Short mmCIF file of C-alpha atoms and ligand atoms in Angstrom, two decimals:
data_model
loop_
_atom_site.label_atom_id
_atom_site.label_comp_id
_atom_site.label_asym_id
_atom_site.label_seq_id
_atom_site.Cartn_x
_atom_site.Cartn_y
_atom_site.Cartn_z
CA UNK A 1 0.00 0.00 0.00
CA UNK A 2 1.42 3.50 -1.17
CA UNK A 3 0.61 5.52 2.48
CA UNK A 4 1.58 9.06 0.43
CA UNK A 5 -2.14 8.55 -0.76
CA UNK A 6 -3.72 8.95 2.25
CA UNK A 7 -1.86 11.96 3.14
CA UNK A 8 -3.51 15.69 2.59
CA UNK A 9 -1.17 18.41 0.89
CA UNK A 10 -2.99 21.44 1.61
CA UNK A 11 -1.22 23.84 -0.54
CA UNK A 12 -0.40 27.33 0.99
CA UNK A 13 -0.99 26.91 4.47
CA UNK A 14 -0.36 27.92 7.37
CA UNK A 15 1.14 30.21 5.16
CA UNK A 16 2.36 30.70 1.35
CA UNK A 17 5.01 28.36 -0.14
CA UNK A 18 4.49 26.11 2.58
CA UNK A 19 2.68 22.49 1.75
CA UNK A 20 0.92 21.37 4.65
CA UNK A 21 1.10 17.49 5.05
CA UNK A 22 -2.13 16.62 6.58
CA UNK A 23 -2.03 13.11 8.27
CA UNK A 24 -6.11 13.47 9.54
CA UNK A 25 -6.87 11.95 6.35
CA UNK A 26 -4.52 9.02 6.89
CA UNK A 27 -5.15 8.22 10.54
CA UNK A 28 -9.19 8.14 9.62
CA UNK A 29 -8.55 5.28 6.97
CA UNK A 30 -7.94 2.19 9.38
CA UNK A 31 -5.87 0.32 6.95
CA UNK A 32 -3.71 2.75 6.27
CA UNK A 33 -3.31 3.73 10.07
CA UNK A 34 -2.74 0.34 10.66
CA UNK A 35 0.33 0.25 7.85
CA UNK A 36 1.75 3.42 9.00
CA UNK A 37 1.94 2.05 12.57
CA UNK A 38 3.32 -1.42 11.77
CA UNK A 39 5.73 0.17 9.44
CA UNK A 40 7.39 2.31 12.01
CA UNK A 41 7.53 0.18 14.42
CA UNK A 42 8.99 -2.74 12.08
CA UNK A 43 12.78 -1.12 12.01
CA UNK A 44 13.21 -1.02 15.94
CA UNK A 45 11.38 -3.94 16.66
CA UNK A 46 13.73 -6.45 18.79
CA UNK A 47 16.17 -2.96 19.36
CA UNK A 48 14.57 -3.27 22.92
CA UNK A 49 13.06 0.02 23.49
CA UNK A 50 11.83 0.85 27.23
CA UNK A 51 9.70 4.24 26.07
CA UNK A 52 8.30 5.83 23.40
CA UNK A 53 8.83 9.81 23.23
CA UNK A 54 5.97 12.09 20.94
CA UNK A 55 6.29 15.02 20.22
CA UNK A 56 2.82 17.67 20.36
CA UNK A 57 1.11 16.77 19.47
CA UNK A 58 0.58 14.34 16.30
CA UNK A 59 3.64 12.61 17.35
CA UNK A 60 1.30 11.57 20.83
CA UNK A 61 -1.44 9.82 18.39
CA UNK A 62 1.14 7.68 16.34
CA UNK A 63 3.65 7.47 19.62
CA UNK A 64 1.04 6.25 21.62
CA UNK A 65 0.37 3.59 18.76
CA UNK A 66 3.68 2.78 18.55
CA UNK A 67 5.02 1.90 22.00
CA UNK A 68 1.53 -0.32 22.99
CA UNK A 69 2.96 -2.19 19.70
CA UNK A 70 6.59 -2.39 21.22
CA UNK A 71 5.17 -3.12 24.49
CA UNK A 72 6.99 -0.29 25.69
CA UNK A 73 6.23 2.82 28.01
CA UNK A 74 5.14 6.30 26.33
CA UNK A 75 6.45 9.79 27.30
CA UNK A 76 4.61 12.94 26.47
CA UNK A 77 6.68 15.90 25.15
CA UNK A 78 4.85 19.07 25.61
CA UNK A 79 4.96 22.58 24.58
CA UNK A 80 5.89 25.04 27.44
CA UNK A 81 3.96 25.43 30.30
CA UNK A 82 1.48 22.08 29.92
CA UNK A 83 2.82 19.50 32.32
CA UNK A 84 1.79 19.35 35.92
CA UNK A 85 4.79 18.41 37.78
CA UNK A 86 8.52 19.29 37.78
CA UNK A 87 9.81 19.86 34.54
CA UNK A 88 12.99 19.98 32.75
CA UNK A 89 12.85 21.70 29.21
CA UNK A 90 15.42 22.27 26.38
CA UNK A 91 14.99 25.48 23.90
CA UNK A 92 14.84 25.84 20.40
CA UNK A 93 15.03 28.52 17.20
CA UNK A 94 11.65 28.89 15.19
CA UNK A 95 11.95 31.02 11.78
CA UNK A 96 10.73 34.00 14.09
CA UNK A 97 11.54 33.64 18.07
CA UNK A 98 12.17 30.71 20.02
CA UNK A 99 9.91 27.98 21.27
CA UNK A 100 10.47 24.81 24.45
CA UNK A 101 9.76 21.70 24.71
CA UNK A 102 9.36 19.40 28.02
CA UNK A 103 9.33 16.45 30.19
CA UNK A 104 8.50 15.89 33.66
CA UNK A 105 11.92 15.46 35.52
CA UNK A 106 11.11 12.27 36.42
CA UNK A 107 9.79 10.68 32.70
CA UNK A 108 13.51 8.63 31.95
CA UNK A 109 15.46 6.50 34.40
CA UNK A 110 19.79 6.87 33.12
CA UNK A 111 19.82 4.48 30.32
CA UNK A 112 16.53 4.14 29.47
CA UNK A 113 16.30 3.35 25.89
CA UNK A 114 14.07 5.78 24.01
CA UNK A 115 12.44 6.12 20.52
CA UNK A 116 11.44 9.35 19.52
CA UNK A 117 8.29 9.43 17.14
CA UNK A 118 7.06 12.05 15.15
CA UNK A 119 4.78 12.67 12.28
CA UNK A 120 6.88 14.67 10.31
CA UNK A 121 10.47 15.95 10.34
CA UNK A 122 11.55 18.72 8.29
CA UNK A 123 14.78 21.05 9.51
CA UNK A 124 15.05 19.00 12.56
CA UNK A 125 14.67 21.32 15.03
CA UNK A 126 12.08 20.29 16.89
CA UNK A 127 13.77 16.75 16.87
CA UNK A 128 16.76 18.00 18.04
CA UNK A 129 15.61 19.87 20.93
CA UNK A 130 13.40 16.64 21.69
CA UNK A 131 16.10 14.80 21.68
CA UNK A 132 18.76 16.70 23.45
CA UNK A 133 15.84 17.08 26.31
CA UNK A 134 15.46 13.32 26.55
CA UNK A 135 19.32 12.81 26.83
CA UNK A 136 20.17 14.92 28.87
CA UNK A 137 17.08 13.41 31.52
CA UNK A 138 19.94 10.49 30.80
CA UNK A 139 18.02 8.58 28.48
CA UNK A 140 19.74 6.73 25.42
CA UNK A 141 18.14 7.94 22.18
CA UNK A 142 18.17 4.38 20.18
CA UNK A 143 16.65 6.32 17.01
CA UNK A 144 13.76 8.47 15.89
CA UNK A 145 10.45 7.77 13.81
CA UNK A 146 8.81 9.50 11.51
CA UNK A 147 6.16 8.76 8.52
CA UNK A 148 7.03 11.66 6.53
CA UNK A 149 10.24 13.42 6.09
CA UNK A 150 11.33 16.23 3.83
CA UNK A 151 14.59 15.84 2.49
CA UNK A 152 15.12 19.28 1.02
CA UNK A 153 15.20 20.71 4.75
CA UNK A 154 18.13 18.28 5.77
CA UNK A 155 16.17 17.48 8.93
CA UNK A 156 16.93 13.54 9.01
CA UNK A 157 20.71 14.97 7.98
CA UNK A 158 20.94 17.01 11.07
CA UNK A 159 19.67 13.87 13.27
CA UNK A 160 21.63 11.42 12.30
CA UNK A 161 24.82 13.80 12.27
CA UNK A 162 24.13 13.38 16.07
CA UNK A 163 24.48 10.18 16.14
CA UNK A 164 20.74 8.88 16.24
CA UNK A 165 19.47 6.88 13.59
CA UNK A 166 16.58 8.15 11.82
CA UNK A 167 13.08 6.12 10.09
CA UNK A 168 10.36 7.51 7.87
CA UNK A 169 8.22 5.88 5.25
CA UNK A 170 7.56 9.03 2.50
CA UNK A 171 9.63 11.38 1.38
CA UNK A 172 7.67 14.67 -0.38
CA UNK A 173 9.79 17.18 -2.17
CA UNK A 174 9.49 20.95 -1.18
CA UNK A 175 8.82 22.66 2.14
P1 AMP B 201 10.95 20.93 12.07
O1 AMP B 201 11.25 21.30 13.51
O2 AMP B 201 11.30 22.02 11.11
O3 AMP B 201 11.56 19.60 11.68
O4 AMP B 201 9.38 20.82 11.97
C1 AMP B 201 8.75 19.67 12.42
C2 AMP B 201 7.43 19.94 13.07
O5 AMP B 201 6.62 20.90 12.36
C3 AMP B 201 6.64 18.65 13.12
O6 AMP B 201 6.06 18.52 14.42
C4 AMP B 201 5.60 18.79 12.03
O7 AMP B 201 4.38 18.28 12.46
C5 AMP B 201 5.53 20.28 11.71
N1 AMP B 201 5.68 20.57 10.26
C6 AMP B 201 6.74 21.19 9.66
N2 AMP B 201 6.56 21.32 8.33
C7 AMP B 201 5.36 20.75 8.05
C8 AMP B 201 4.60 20.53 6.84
N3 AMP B 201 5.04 20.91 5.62
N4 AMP B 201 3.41 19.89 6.93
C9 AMP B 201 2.95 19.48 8.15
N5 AMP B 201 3.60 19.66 9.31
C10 AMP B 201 4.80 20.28 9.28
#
């Protein structure tokens, strides 16, 4: 099954130039939900992962999916200012300004192995910061998981030049 086919460009948004890859479309069409999840999992399966890391907040829908499939332990990483308890958070450049992202303090044990999953990576910096976060709460970032990457951004590039492996299923040209 070709997966691109279920996924929505919406051309122009949020804002000109930019092709929004809508995944609504392809989580609401059970098979291919079903095909995304078993193909993400399928590189890392037997690589013994504890948790599961998502990113806001698509990555919590196909993370979630993910780490029941693993059998492993799922970590929500939030925007600023969302998580109850004690937090530790790691900063990050947007094109204008700078955004966070968190864990509680507590979310990884030292050497916890962790998958990050995502739906989409594209210059990487919201992976980085995600992942950078989760190692320095001491966990061991065994790779990262997305369905769709965009190889003209050098996001997967910038990952992997860190030493973390790096999964997706379609590639789309453009931004
Ligand atoms: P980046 O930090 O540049 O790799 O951007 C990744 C984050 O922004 C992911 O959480 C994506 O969901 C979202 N994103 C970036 N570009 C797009 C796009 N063209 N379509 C849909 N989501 C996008």
């Amino acid at each position: 099954m070709d997966i691109a086919k279920a996924i929505r460009t919406i051309p122009d948004y949020p804002k000109p130039g930019i092709q929004f890859r809508d995944i609504t479309t392809l989580l609401g069409d059970a098979r291919a939900f079903r095909i995304t999840v078993d193909r993400m999992v399928q590189p890392w399966a037997g690589a013994k992962i504890d948790l599961v890391a998502g990113t806001e907040a698509r990555g919590f829908i196909l993370g979630g999916a993910v780490a029941h499939q693993l059998s492993s332990g799922f970590i929500p990483v939030r925007k600023k200012g969302k998580l109850p308890y004690h937090t530790i958070e790691e900063r990050y450049e947007l094109e204008y300004g700078e955004d966070a992202v968190e864990i509680h303090k507590d979310a990884v044990k030292e050497g916890d192995r962790v998958l990050m999953v995502d739906d989409l990576i594209a210059t990487g910096g919201t992976a980085e910061a995600t992942i950078k976060l989760l190692q320095r709460a001491g966990a061991t970032v065994i790779g990262a998981s997305f369905v769709i990457d965009l190889p003209d951004l050098g996001g997967a590039k910038r990952i992997e030049a860190m030493g973390v492996p790096v999964s997706s299923l379609v590639a789309f040209e453009g931004e």
